[in-house]
Coordinates of C-alpha atoms in Angstrom, one line a residue:
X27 CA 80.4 79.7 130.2
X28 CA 82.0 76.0 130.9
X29 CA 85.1 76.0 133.1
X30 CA 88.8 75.3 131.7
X31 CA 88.3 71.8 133.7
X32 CA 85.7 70.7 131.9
X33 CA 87.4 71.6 128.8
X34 CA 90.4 69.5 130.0
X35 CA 88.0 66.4 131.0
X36 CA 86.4 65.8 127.2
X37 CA 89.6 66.5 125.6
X38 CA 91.2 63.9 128.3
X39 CA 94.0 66.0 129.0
X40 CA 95.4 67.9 132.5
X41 CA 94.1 71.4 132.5
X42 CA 97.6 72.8 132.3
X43 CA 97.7 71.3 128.7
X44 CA 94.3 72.2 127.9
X45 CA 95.7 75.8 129.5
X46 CA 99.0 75.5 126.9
X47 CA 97.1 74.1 124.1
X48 CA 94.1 77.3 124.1
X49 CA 96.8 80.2 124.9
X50 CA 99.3 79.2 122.6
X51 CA 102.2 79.6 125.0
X52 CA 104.0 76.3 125.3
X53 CA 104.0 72.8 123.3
X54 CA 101.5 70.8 122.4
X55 CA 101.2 67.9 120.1
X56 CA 99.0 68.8 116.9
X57 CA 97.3 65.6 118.2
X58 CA 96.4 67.5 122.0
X59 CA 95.7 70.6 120.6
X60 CA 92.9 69.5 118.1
X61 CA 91.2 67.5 121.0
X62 CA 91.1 70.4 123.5
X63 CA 90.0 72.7 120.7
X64 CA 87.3 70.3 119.7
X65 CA 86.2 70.1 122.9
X66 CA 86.4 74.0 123.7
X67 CA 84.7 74.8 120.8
X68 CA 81.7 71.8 122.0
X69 CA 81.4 73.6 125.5
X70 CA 81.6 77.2 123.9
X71 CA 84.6 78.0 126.3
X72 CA 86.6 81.2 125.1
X73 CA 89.9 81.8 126.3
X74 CA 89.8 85.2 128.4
X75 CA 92.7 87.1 127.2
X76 CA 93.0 89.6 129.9
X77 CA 93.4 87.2 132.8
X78 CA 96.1 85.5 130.7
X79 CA 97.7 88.5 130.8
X80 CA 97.4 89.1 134.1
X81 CA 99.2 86.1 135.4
X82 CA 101.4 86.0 132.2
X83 CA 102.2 90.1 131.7
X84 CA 101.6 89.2 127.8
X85 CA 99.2 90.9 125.7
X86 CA 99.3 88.9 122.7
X87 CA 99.0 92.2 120.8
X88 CA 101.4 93.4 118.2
X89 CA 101.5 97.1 117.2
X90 CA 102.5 98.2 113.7
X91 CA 103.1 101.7 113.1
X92 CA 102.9 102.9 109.2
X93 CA 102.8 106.2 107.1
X94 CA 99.8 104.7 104.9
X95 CA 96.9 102.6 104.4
X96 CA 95.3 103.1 101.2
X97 CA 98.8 103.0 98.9
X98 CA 99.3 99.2 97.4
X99 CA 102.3 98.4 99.0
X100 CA 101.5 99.4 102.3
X101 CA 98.2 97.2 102.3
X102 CA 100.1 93.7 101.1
X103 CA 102.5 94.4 103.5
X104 CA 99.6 94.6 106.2
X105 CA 98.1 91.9 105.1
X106 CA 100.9 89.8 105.0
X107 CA 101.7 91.3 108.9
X108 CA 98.4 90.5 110.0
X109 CA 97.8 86.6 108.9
X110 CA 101.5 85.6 110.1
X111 CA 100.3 87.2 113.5
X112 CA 96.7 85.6 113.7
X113 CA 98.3 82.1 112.9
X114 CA 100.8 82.9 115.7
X115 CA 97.7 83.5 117.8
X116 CA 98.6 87.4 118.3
X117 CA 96.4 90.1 117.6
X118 CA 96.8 93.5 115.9
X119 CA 96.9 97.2 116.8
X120 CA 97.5 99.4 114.2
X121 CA 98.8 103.1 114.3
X122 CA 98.9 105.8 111.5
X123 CA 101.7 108.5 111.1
X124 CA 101.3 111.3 109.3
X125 CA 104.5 114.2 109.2
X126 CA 102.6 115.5 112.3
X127 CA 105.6 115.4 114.8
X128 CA 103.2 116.0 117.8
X129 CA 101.0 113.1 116.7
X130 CA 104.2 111.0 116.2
X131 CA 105.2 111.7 119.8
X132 CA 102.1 111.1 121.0
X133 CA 102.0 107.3 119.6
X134 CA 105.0 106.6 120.9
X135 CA 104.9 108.5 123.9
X136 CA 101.6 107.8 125.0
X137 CA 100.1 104.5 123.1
X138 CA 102.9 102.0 122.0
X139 CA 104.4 102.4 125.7
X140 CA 101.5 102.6 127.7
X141 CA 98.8 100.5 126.1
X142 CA 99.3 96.8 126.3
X143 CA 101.5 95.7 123.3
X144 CA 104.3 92.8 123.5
X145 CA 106.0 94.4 120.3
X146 CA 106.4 96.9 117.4
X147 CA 106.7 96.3 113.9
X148 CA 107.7 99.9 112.2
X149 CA 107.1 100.0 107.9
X150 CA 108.9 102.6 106.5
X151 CA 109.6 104.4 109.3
X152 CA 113.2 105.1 110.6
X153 CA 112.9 105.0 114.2
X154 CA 114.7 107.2 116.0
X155 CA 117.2 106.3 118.9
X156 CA 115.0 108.1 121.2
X157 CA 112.2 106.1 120.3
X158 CA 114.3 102.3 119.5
X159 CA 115.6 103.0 123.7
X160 CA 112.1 103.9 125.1
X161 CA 110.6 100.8 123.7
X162 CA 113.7 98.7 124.7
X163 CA 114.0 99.7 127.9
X164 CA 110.0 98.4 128.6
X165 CA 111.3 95.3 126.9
X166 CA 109.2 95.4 123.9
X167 CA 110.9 94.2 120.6
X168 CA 110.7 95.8 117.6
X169 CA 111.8 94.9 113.8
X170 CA 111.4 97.0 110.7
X171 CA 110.4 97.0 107.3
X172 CA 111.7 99.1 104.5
X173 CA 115.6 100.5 105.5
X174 CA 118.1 99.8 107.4
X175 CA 117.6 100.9 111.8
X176 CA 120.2 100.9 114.1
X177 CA 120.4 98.2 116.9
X178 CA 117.1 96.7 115.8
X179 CA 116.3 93.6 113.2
X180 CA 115.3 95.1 110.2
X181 CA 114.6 93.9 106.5
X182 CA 114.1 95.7 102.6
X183 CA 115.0 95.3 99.3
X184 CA 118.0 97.2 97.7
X185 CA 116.6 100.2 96.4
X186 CA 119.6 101.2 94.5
X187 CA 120.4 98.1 93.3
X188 CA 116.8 97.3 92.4
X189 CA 117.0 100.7 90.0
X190 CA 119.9 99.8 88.4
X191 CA 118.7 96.6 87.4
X192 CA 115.2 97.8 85.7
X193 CA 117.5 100.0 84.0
X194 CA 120.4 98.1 82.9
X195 CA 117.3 95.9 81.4
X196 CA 116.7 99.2 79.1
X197 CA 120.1 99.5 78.2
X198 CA 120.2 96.2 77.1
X199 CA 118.2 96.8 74.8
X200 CA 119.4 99.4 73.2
X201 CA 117.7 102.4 74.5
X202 CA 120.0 105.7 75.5
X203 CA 116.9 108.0 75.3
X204 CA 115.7 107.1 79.4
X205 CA 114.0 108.9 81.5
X206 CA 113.2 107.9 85.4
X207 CA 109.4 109.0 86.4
X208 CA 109.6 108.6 90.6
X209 CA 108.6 110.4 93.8
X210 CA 109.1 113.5 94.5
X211 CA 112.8 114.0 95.2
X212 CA 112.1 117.0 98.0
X213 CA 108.9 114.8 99.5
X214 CA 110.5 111.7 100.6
X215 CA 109.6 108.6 102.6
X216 CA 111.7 107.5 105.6
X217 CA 114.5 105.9 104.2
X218 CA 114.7 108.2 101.1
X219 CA 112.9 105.4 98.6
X220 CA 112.8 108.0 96.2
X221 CA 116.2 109.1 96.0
X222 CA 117.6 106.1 96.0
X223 CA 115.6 104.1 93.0
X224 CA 117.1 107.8 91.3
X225 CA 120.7 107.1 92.4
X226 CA 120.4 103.3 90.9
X227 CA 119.0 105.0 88.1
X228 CA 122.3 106.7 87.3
X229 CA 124.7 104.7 88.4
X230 CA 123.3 102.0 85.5
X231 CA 123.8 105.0 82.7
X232 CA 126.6 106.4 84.4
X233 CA 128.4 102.6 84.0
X234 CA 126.9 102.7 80.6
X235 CA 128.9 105.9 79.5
X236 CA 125.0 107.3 78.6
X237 CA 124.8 110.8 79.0
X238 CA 121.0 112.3 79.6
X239 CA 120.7 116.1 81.1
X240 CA 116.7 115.7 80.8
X241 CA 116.5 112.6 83.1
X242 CA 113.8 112.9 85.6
X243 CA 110.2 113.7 86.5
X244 CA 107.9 113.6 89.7
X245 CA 105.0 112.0 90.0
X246 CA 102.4 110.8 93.1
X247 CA 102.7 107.0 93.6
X248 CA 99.8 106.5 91.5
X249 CA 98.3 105.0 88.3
X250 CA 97.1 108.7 88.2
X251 CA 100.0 110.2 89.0
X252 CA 101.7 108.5 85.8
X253 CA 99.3 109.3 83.4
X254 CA 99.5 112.9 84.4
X255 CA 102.8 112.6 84.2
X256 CA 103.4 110.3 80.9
X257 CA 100.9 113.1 79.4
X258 CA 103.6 115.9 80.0
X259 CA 106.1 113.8 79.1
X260 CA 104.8 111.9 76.0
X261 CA 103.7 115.1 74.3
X262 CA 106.2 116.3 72.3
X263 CA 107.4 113.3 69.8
X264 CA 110.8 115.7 69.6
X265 CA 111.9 115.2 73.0
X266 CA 110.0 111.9 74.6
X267 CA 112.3 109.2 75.6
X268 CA 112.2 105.5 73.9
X269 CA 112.1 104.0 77.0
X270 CA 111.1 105.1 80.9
X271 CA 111.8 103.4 84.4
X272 CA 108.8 104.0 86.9
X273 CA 109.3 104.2 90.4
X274 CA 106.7 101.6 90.9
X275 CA 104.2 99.5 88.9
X276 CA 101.4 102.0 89.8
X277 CA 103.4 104.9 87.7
X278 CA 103.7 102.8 85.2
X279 CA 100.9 101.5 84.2
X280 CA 99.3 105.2 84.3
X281 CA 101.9 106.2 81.4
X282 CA 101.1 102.7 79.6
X283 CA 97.5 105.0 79.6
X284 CA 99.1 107.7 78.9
X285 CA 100.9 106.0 76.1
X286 CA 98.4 104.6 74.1
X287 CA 96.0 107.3 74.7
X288 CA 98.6 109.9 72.6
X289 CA 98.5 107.1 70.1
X290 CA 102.2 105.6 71.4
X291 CA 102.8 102.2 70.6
X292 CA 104.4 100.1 73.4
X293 CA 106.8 98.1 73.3
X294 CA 107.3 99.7 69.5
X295 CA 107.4 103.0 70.2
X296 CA 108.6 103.4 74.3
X297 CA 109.4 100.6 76.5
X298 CA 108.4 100.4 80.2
X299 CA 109.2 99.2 83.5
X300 CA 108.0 99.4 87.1
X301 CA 108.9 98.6 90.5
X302 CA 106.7 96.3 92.7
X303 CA 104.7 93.2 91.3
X304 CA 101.6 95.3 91.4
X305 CA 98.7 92.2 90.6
X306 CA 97.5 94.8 87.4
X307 CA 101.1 94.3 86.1
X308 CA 100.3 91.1 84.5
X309 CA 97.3 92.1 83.2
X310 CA 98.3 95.1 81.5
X311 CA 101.5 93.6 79.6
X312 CA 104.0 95.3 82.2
X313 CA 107.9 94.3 83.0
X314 CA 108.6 95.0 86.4
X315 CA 111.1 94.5 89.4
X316 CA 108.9 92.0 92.1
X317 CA 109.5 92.7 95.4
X318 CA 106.4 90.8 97.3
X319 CA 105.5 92.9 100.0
X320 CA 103.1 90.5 101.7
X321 CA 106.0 88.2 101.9
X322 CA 108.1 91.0 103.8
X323 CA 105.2 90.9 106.3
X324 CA 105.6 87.8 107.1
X325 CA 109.1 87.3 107.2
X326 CA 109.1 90.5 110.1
X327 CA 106.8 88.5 112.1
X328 CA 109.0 85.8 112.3
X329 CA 112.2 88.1 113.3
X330 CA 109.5 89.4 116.1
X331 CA 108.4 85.8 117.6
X332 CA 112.3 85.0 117.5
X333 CA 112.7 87.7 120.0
X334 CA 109.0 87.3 121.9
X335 CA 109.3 83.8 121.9
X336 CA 112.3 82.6 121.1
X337 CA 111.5 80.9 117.9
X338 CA 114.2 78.5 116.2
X339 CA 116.6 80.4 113.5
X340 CA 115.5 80.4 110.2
X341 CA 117.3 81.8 107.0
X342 CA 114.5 84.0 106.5
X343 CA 114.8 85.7 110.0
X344 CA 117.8 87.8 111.0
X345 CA 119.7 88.1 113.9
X346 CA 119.1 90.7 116.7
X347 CA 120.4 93.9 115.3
X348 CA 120.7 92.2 111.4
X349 CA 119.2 93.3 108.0
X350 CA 118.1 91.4 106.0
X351 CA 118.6 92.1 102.1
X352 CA 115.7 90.6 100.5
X353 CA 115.9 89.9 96.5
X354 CA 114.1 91.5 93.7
X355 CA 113.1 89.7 90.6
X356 CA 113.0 90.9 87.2
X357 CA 109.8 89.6 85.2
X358 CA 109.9 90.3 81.4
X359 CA 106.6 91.3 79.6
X360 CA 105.5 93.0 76.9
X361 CA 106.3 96.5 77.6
X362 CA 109.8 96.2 76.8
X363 CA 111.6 95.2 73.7
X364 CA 114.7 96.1 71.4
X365 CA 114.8 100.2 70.4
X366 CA 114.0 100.3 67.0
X367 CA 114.9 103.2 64.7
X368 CA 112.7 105.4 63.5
X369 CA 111.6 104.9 60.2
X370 CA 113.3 108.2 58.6
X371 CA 116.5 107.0 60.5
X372 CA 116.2 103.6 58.3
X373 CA 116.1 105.0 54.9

């Protein structure tokens, strides 16, 4: 393999700017840096992480600790994690947490403060002070996605306020027959997602003056979970609402299935609307609250390179111990429109 020197002599550059310009760590000009990794890439010279981390103590290596993998949200938010951090030039380590407290322990414990990361980035997982100290104290900086963490830079949307938007959309259009379909209320995510999209859920009828004593039903945060759901629901013409808030996109479009499969007309006969700015929303019709996870992704790398490296303030990143409040944004479809009375009601 060809020596950093050599790499240094083609580009015509010192090797401590061939050095800056390969690792990342310090300016270049776009100019310098295109040279050197012209001519790197000529020699075939890799840059050998683990001696820069010898002589700088810096891994390059970001962990990111999460409940899931396979749910929607959880995988734009990697993604969006994962390409901020490979155009920084960092690399990822991810780690899984299930309710298993041991297991828990054991990642922090053991893995994020052992193994070589320079930082944490924690998705929908309230950190503990126990665990926010031990990483502190080894000087690794952390942010977090999804709620609100003591003493650490953290970002999410409004839950509550979120809710009681997608429902106040209902109400304006006439609908008093409303029913939220969410999580589990007893089975919640760090951060109590599910309680809080309920709470918004209220507070809108509440405001309203609308009474409702059959409000709520469970369901997994699935496209199957909302048809099973929308099935029990849907049944009986006597009782079904005219109108339903999902607690995400994925809910909802299984009771649009649901819907039509009972023979439901939507928007006619029940109007929808979801949570998320799934990519299927569009396709099937569906008005939903857009949060863009993949954007929240990025947005926490850049709160973690303003601690690792110092990184200029930007509106987007918060300051050391902020949150940030990120915006949701209602997009109208076709799954909602004006309650209409039934026809008997007409006559």
């Amino acid at each position: 393999m060809s020596i950093l020197a050599d790499v240094a002599r083609i580009a015509g550059v010192s090797k401590s700017t061939a050095s800056r310009a390969l690792s990342g760590r310090g300016y270049v000009s776009d100019d310098t840096r295109h040279r050197v990794e012209a001519a790197a890439a000529e020699l075939g010279y890799v840059v050998s992480t683990a001696a820069a981390s010898l002589v700088t103590g810096r891994t390059r290596n970001v962990g990111v600790v999460i409940p899931y993998i396979n749910r929607w949200y959880f995988g734009e938010v990697l993604e969006g994690i994962e390409s901020a951090l490979i155009r920084a030039g960092y690399d990822l380590t991810l780690y899984r947490l299930s309710t298993d407290i041991d297991l828990r322990r054991r990642v922090f414990d053991y893995f994020l403060v052992r193994k070589r990361v320079d930082a944490v980035i924690s998705v929908a997982i309230a950190l503990s002070q126990h665990e926010v100290q031990m990483l502190e104290a080894l000087g690794k900086p952390l942010v977090g996605i999804g709620g609100r963490i003591e003493g650490i830079p953290s970002l999410s949307i409004d839950d509550v306020e979120t809710a009681r938007l997608a429902t106040e959309h209902l109400l304006s259009l006439g609908h008093t027959r409303i029913m939220h379909i969410g999580g589990d209320q007893n089975e919640q995510m760090d951060f109590r997602v599910h309680s809080q999209r309920y709470v918004g859920f209220r507070r809108a009828l509440d405001a309203a003056g609308v009474g409702i004593e059959d409000d709520f039903r469970d369901a997994d945060f699935s496209i199957q979970g909302g048809y099973a759901a929308g099935l029990a629901v849907l049944g009986d013409p006597r009782t079904r609402p005219t109108a339903i808030f999902a607690g995400c996109d994925e809910i909802a479009i299984g009771i649009m299935t649901a819907a039509r499969q009972l023979g439901i007309a939507i928007p006619a006969e029940l109007s929808i609307i979801g949570v998320d700015g799934h990519p299927l929303a569009e396709m099937h019709g569906l008005t939903t609250l857009t949060q863009n996870p993949g954007d929240q992704g990025r947005r926490a790398v850049e709160m973690l390179l303003a601690q690792l490296e110092g990184a200029p303030a930007t509106e987007s990143v918060a300051a050391p111990t902020e949150h940030l409040v990120l915006p949701t944004t209602l997009t109208v479809r076709t799954s909602t429109a004006m309650r209409r009375e039934p026809a008997a009601a007409r006559v």
